Tab-separated table of C-alpha atoms and ligand atoms in Angstrom:
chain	number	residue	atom	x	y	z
A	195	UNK	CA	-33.125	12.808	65.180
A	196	UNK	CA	-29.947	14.293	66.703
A	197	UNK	CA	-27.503	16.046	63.593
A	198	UNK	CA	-24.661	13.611	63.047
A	199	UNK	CA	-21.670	14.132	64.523
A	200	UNK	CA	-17.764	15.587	63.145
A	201	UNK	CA	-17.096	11.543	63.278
A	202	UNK	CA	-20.234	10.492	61.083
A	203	UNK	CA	-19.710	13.088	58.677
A	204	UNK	CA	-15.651	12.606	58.405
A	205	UNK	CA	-15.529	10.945	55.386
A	206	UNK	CA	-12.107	9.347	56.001
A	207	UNK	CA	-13.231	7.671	59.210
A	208	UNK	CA	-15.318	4.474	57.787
A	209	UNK	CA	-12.389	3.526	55.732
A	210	UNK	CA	-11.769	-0.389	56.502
A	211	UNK	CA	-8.838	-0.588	58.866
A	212	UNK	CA	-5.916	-1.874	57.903
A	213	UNK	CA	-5.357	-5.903	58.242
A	214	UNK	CA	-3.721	-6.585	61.309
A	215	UNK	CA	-0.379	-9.028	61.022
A	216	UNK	CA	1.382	-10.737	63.593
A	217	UNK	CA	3.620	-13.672	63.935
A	218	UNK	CA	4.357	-16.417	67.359
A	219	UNK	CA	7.623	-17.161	68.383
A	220	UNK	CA	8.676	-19.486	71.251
A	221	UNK	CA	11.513	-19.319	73.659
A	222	UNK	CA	14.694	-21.321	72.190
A	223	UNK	CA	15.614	-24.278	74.092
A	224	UNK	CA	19.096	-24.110	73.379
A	225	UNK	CA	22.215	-22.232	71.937
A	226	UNK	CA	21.655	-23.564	68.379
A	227	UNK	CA	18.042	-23.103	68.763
A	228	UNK	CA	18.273	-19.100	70.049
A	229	UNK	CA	20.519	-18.820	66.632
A	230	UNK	CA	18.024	-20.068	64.538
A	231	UNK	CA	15.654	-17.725	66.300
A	232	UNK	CA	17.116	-15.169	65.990
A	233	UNK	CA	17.633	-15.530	62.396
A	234	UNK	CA	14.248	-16.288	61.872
A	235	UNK	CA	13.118	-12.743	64.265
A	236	UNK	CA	15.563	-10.675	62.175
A	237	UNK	CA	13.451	-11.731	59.131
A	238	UNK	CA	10.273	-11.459	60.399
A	239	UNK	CA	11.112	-8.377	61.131
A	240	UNK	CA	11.724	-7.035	57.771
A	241	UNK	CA	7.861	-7.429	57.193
A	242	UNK	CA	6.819	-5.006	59.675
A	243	UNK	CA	4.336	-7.129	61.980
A	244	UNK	CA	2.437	-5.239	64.602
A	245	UNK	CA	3.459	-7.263	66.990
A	246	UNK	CA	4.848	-10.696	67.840
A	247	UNK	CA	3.792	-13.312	70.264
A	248	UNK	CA	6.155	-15.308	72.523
A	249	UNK	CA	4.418	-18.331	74.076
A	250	UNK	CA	5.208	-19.293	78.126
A	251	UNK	CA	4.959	-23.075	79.151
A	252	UNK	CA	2.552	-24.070	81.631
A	253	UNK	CA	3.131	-23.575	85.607
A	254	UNK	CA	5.739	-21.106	83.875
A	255	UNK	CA	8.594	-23.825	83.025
A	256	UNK	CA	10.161	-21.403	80.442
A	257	UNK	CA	9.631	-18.232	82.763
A	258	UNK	CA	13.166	-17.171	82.320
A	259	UNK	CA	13.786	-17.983	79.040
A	260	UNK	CA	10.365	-16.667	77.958
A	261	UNK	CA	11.794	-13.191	79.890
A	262	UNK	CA	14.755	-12.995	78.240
A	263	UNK	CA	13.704	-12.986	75.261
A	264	UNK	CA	10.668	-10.835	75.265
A	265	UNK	CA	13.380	-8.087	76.583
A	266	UNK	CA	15.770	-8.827	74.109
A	267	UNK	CA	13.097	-8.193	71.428
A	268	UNK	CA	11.978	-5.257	73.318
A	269	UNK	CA	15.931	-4.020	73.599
A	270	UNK	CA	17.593	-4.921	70.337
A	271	UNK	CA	14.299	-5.076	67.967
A	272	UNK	CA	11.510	-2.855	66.335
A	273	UNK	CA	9.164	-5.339	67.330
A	274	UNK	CA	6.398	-5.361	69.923
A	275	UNK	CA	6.200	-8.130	71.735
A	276	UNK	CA	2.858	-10.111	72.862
A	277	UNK	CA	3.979	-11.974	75.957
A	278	UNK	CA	1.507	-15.249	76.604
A	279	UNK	CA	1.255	-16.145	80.447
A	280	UNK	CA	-0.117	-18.969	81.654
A	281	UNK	CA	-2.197	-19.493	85.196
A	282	UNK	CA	-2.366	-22.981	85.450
A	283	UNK	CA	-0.312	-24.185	88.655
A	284	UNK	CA	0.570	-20.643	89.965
A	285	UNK	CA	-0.649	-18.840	92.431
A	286	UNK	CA	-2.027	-15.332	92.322
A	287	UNK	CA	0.891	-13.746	93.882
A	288	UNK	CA	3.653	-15.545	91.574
A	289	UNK	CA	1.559	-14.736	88.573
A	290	UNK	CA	1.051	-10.941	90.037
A	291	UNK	CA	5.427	-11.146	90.272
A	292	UNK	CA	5.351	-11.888	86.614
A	293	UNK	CA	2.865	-9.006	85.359
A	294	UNK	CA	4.763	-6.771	87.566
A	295	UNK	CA	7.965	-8.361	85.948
A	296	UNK	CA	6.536	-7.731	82.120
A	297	UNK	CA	5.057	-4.255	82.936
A	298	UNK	CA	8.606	-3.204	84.119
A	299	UNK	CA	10.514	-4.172	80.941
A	300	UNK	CA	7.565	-2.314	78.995
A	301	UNK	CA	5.619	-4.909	77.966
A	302	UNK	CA	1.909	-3.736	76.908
A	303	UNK	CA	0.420	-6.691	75.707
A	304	UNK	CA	-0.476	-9.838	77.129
A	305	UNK	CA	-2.278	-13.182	76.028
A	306	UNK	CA	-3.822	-14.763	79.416
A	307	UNK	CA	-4.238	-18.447	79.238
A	308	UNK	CA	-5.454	-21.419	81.192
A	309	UNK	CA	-2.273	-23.933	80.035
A	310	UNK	CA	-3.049	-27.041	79.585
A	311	UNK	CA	-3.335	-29.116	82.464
A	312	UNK	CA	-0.722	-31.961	83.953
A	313	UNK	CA	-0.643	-34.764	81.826
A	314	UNK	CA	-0.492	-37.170	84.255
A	315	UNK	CA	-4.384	-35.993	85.070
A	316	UNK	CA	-2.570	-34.789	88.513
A	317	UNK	CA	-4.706	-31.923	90.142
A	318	UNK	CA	-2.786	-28.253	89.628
A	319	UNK	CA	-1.058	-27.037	92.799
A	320	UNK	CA	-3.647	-25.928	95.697
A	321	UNK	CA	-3.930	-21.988	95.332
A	322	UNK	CA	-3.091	-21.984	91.634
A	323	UNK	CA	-5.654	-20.192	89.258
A	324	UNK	CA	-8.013	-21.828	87.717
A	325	UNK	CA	-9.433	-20.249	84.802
A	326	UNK	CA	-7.578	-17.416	81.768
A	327	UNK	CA	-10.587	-15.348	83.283
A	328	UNK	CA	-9.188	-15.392	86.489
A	329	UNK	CA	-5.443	-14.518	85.187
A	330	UNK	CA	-7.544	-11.437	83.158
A	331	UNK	CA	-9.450	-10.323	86.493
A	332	UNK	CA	-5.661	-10.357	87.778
A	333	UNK	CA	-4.032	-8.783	85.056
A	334	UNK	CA	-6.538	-5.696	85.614
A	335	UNK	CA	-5.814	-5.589	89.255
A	336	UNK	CA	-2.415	-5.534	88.694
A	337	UNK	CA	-2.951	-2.590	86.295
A	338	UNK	CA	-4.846	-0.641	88.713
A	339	UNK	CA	-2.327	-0.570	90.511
A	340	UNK	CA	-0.082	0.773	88.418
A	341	UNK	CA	-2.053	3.232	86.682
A	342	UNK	CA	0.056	6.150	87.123
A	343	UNK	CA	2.950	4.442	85.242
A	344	UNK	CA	0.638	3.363	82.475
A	345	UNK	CA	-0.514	6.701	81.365
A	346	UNK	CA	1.240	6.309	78.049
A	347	UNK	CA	0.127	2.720	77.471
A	348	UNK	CA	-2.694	0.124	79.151
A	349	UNK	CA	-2.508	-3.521	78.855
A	350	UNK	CA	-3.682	-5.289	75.556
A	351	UNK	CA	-4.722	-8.500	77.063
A	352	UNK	CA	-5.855	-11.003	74.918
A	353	UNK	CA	-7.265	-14.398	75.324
A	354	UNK	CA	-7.658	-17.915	73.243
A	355	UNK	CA	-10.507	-18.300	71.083
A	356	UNK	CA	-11.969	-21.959	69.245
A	357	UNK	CA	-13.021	-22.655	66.174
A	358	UNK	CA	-13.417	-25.942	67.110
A	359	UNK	CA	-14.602	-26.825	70.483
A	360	UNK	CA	-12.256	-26.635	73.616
A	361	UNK	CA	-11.142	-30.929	74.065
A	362	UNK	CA	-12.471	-30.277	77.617
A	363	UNK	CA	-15.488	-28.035	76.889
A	364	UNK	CA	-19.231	-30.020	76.782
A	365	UNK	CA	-20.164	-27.608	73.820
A	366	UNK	CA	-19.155	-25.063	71.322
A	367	UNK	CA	-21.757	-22.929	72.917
A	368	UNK	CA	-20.117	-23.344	75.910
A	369	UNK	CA	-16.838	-21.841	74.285
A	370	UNK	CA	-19.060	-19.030	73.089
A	371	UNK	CA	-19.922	-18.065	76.810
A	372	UNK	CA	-16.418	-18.477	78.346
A	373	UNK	CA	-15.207	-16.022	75.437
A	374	UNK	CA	-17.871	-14.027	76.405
A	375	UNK	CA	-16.869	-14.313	80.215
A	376	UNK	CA	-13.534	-13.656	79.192
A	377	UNK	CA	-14.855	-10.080	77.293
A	378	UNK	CA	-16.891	-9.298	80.431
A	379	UNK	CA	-13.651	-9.541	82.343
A	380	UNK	CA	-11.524	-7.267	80.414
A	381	UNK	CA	-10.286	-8.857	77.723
A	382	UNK	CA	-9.739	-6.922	74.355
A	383	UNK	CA	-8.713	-9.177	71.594
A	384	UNK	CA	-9.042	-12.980	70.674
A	385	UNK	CA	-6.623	-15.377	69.202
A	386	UNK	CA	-7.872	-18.473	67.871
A	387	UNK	CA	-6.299	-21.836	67.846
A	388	UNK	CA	-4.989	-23.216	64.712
A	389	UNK	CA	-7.967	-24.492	62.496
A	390	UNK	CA	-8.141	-26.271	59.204
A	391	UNK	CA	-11.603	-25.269	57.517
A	392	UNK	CA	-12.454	-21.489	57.206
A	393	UNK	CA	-16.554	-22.753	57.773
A	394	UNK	CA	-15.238	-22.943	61.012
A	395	UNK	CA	-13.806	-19.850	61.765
A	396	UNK	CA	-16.814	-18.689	59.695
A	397	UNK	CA	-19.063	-20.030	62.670
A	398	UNK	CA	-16.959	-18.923	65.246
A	399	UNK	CA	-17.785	-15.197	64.717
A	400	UNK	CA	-21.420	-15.462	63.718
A	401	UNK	CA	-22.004	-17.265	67.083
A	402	UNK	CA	-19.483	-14.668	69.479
A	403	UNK	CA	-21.237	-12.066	67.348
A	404	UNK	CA	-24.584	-13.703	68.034
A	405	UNK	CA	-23.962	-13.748	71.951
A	406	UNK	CA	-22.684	-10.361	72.142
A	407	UNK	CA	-18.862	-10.707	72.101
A	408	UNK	CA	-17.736	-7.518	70.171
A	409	UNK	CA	-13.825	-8.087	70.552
A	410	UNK	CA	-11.449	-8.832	67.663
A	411	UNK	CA	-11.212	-12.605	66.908
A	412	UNK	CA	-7.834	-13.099	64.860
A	413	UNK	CA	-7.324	-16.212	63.247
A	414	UNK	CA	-4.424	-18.147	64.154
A	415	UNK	CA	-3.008	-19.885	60.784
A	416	UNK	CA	-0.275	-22.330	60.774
A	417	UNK	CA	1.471	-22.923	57.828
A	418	UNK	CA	0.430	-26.305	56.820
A	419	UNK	CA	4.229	-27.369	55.599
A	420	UNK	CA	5.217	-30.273	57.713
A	421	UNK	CA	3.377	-33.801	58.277
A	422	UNK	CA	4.558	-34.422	61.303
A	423	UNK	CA	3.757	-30.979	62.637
A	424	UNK	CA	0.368	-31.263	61.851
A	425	UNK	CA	0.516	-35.194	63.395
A	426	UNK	CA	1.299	-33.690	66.805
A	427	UNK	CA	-1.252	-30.754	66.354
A	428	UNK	CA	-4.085	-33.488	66.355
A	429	UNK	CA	-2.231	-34.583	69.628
A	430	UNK	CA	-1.543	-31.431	71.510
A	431	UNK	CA	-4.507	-29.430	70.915
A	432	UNK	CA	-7.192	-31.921	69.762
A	433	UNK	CA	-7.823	-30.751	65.940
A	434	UNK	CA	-7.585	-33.095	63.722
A	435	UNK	CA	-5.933	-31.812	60.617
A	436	UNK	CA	-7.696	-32.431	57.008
A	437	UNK	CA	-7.426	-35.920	55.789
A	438	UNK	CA	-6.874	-34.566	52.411
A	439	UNK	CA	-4.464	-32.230	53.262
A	440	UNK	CA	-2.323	-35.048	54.667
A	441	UNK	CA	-2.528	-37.430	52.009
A	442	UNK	CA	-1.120	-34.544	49.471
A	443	UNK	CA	1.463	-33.930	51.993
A	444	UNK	CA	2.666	-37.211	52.230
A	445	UNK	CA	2.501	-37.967	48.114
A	446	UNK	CA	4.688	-34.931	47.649
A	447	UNK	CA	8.242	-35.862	46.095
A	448	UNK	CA	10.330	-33.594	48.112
A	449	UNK	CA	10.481	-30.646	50.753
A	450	UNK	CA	10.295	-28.007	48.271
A	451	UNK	CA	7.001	-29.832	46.942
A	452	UNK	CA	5.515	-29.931	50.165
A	453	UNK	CA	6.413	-25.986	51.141
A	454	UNK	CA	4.307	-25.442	47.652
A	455	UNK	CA	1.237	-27.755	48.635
A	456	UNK	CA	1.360	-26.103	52.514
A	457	UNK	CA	1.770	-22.251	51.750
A	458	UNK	CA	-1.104	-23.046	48.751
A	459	UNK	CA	-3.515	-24.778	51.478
A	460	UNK	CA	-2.509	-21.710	54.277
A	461	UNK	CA	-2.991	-18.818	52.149
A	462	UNK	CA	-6.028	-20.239	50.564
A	463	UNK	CA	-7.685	-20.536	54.507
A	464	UNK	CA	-5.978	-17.025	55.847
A	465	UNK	CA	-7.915	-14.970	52.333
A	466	UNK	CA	-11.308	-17.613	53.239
A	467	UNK	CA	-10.768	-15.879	56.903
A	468	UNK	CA	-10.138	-12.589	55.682
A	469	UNK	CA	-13.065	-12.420	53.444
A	470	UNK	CA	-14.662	-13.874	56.788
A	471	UNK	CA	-14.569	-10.165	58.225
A	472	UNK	CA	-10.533	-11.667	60.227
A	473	UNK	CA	-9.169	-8.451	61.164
A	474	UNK	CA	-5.753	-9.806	61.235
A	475	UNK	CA	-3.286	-12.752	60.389
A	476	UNK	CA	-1.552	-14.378	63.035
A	477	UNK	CA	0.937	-16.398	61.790
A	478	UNK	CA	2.371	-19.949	63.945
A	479	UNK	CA	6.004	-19.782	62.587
A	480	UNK	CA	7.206	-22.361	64.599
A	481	UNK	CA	10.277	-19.840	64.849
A	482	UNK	CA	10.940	-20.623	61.228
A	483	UNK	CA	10.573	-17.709	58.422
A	484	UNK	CA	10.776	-19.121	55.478
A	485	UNK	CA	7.292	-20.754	54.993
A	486	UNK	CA	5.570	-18.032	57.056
A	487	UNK	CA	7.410	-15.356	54.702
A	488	UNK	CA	6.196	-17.200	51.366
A	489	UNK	CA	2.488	-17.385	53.262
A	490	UNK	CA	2.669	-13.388	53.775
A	491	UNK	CA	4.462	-12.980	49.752
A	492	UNK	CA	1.044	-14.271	48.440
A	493	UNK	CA	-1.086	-13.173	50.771
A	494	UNK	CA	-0.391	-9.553	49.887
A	495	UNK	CA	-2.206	-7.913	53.135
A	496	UNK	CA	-4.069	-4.415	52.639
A	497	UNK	CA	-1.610	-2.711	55.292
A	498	UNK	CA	0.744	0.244	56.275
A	499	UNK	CA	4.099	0.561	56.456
A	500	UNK	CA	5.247	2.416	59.862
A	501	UNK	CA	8.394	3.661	58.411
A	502	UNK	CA	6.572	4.588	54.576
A	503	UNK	CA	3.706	6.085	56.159
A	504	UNK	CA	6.359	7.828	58.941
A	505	UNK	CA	5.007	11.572	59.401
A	506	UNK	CA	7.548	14.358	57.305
A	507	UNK	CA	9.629	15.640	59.462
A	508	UNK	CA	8.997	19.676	59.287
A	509	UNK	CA	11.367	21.626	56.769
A	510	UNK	CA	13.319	24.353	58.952
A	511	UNK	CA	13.450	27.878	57.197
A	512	UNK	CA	16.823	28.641	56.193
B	845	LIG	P1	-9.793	-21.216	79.625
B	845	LIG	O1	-10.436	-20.100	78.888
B	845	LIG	O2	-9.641	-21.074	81.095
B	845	LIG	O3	-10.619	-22.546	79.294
B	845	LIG	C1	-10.148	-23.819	79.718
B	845	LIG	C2	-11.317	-24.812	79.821
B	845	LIG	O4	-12.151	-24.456	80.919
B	845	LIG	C3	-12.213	-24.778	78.584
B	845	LIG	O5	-12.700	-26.080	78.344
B	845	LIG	C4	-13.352	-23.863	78.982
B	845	LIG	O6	-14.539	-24.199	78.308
B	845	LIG	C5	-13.450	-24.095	80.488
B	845	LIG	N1	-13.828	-22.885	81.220
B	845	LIG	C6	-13.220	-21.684	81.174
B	845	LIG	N2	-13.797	-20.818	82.018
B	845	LIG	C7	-14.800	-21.499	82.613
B	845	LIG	C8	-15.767	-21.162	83.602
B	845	LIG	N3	-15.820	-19.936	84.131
B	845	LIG	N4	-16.660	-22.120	83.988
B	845	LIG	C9	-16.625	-23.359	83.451
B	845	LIG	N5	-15.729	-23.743	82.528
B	845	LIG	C10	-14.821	-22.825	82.120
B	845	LIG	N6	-0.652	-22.983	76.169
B	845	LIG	C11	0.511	-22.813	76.847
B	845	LIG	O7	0.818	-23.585	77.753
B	845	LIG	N7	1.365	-21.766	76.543
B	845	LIG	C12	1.081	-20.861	75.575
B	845	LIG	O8	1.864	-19.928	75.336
B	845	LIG	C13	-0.128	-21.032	74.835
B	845	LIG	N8	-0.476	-20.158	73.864
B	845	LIG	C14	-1.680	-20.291	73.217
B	845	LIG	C15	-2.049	-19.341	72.263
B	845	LIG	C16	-3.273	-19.424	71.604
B	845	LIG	C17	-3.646	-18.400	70.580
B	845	LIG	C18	-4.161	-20.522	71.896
B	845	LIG	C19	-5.465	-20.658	71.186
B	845	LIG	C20	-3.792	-21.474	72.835
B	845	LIG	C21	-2.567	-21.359	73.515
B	845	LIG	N9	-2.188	-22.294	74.507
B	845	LIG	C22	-0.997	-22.116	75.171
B	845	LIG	C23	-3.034	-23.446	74.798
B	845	LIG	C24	-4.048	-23.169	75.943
B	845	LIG	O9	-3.352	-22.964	77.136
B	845	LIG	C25	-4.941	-24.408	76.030
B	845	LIG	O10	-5.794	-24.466	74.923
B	845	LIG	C26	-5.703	-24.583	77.342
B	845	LIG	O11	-6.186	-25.924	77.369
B	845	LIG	C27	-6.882	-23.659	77.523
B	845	LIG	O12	-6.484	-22.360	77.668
B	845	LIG	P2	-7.565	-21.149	77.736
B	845	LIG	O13	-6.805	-19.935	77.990
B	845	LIG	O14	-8.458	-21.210	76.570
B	845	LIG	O15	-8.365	-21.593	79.052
């Protein structure tokens, strides 16, 4: 048996890690909407997230928007931004102008995604990507390139993770092995689409842990707050939202009723993940703080501050 290391003996060292929080944002889509943003960011940022996300429509329809503001957090905020990208409908060399884009405005994170495909059922444009695993693969190459300038920094790039199988996938196995994929292709974190019972989060790990997928899986909680919300959710992403849940929603007297019955339902799932082994909160604000902000208030979050646990600044002798 070899002697154990200066790690295994540092007592300090298997101290659980601080809970990871983060929050997603989404490019305004209009003068009144940036203000409300912007309101919301200022806020958020108040609670000290380690970063936040900012989501990018599919075949890029928001690129510029989605750019301005990621440098506008990066300029005029503490916050580090997350930037989605999507490959759907672009091809290799747009999406490798976009990286190179992000990189250059300091951007050090990015979530690579499929999108979701045309609506109409229309075929994505010939030469587009087809797969986040081929966006990752691209990512990396796009990296290599660059290594010199990234000496200080690499890329966090993260990818979407299931609870509940994928609308298009045959299986939830199936989801198991594409996250693996997506591991084997670089990928360093996972962040999971919105989900309404913690069983299934639950399941989610056992089985990535089961197959060999050793990256962070973060949950992804929306704040259950607003019926119709949660209406479209079912739409958009395929997961149908608890009947029960609903009904209570739409009994409720008033908004403030229904901010009491959502935050109650949210935190109760975020502390079921937690206890889960989530190593972070990920918070859908819908670019609104004020639900989000009562979620985190009872929540409290085993975490540090960066400016309380700021290193003392030396005392010069006089
Ligand atoms: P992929 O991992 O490529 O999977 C897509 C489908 O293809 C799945 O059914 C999968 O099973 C299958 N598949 C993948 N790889 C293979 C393979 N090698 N062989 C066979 N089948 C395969 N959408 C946006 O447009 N903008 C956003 O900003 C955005 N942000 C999101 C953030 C999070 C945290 C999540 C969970 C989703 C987000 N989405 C966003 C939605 C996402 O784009 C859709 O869920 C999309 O349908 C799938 O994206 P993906 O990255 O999981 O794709």
């Amino acid at each position: 048996m070899s002697p154990p290391s200066l790690i295994d003996a540092h007592p300090h060292l298997s101290d659980t890690a601080p809970v990871a929080l983060s929050y997603e944002l989404f490019p305004p889509r209009s003068p009144a909407a940036a203000e409300t943003l912007w309101t919301t960011i200022r806020e958020l940022e108040t609670t000290e997230p380690d970063y936040v996300s900012v989501t990018y429509g599919a075949s890029g329809s928001n690129r510029d928007t989605a750019l301005e503001l990621i440098n506008r957090l990066l300029v005029e905020t503490t916050l580090r931004p997350l930037a989605h990208l999507t490959c759907v409908g672009n091809t290799p060399q747009e999406l490798a102008a976009v990286i190179g884009e992000l990189l250059d405005i300091g951007v050090r994170g990015i979530l690579a995604l499929r999108g979701d495909l045309p609506k109409d059922g229309g075929r994505p444009a010939a030469g587009s990507l087809r797969y986040a695993q081929d966006l990752i693969d691209l990512i990396r190459r796009v990296e290599q390139r660059r290594s010199a300038l990234l000496c200080a920094g690499k890329i966090a790039v993260g990818v979407a993770a299931y609870p509940a199988r994928h609308p298009e996938s045959p299986s939830e196995e199936h989801d198991v092995e594409v996250l693996l994929a997506k591991q084997r292709s670089g990928a360093d974190f996972a962040i999971t689409q919105v989900f309404f019972e913690a069983a299934e989060y639950e399941d989610l790990l056992t089985r990535a842990r089961r197959a060999g997928v050793t990256i962070p899986i973060i949950p992804g909680v929306m704040p259950f707050t607003s019926l119709r919300r949660l209406t479209r959710l079912g739409e958009l992403a395929g997961v149908e939202p608890a009947p029960q849940l609903m009904e209570r929603l739409a009994a409720a007297d008033d908004d403030m009723e229904r901010l009491h019955i959502g935050v109650d339902a949210t935190v109760e799932l975020a502390n079921a993940a937690l206890d889960a082994g989530a190593p972070g909160i990920h918070l859908y604000t819908f670019n609104e703080h004020q639900s989000a902000l009562e979620v985190l208030d009872k929540l409290a979050l085993p975490r540090h501050s960066r400016t309380r646990s700021a290193i003392p600044r030396p005392q010069l002798a006089s």
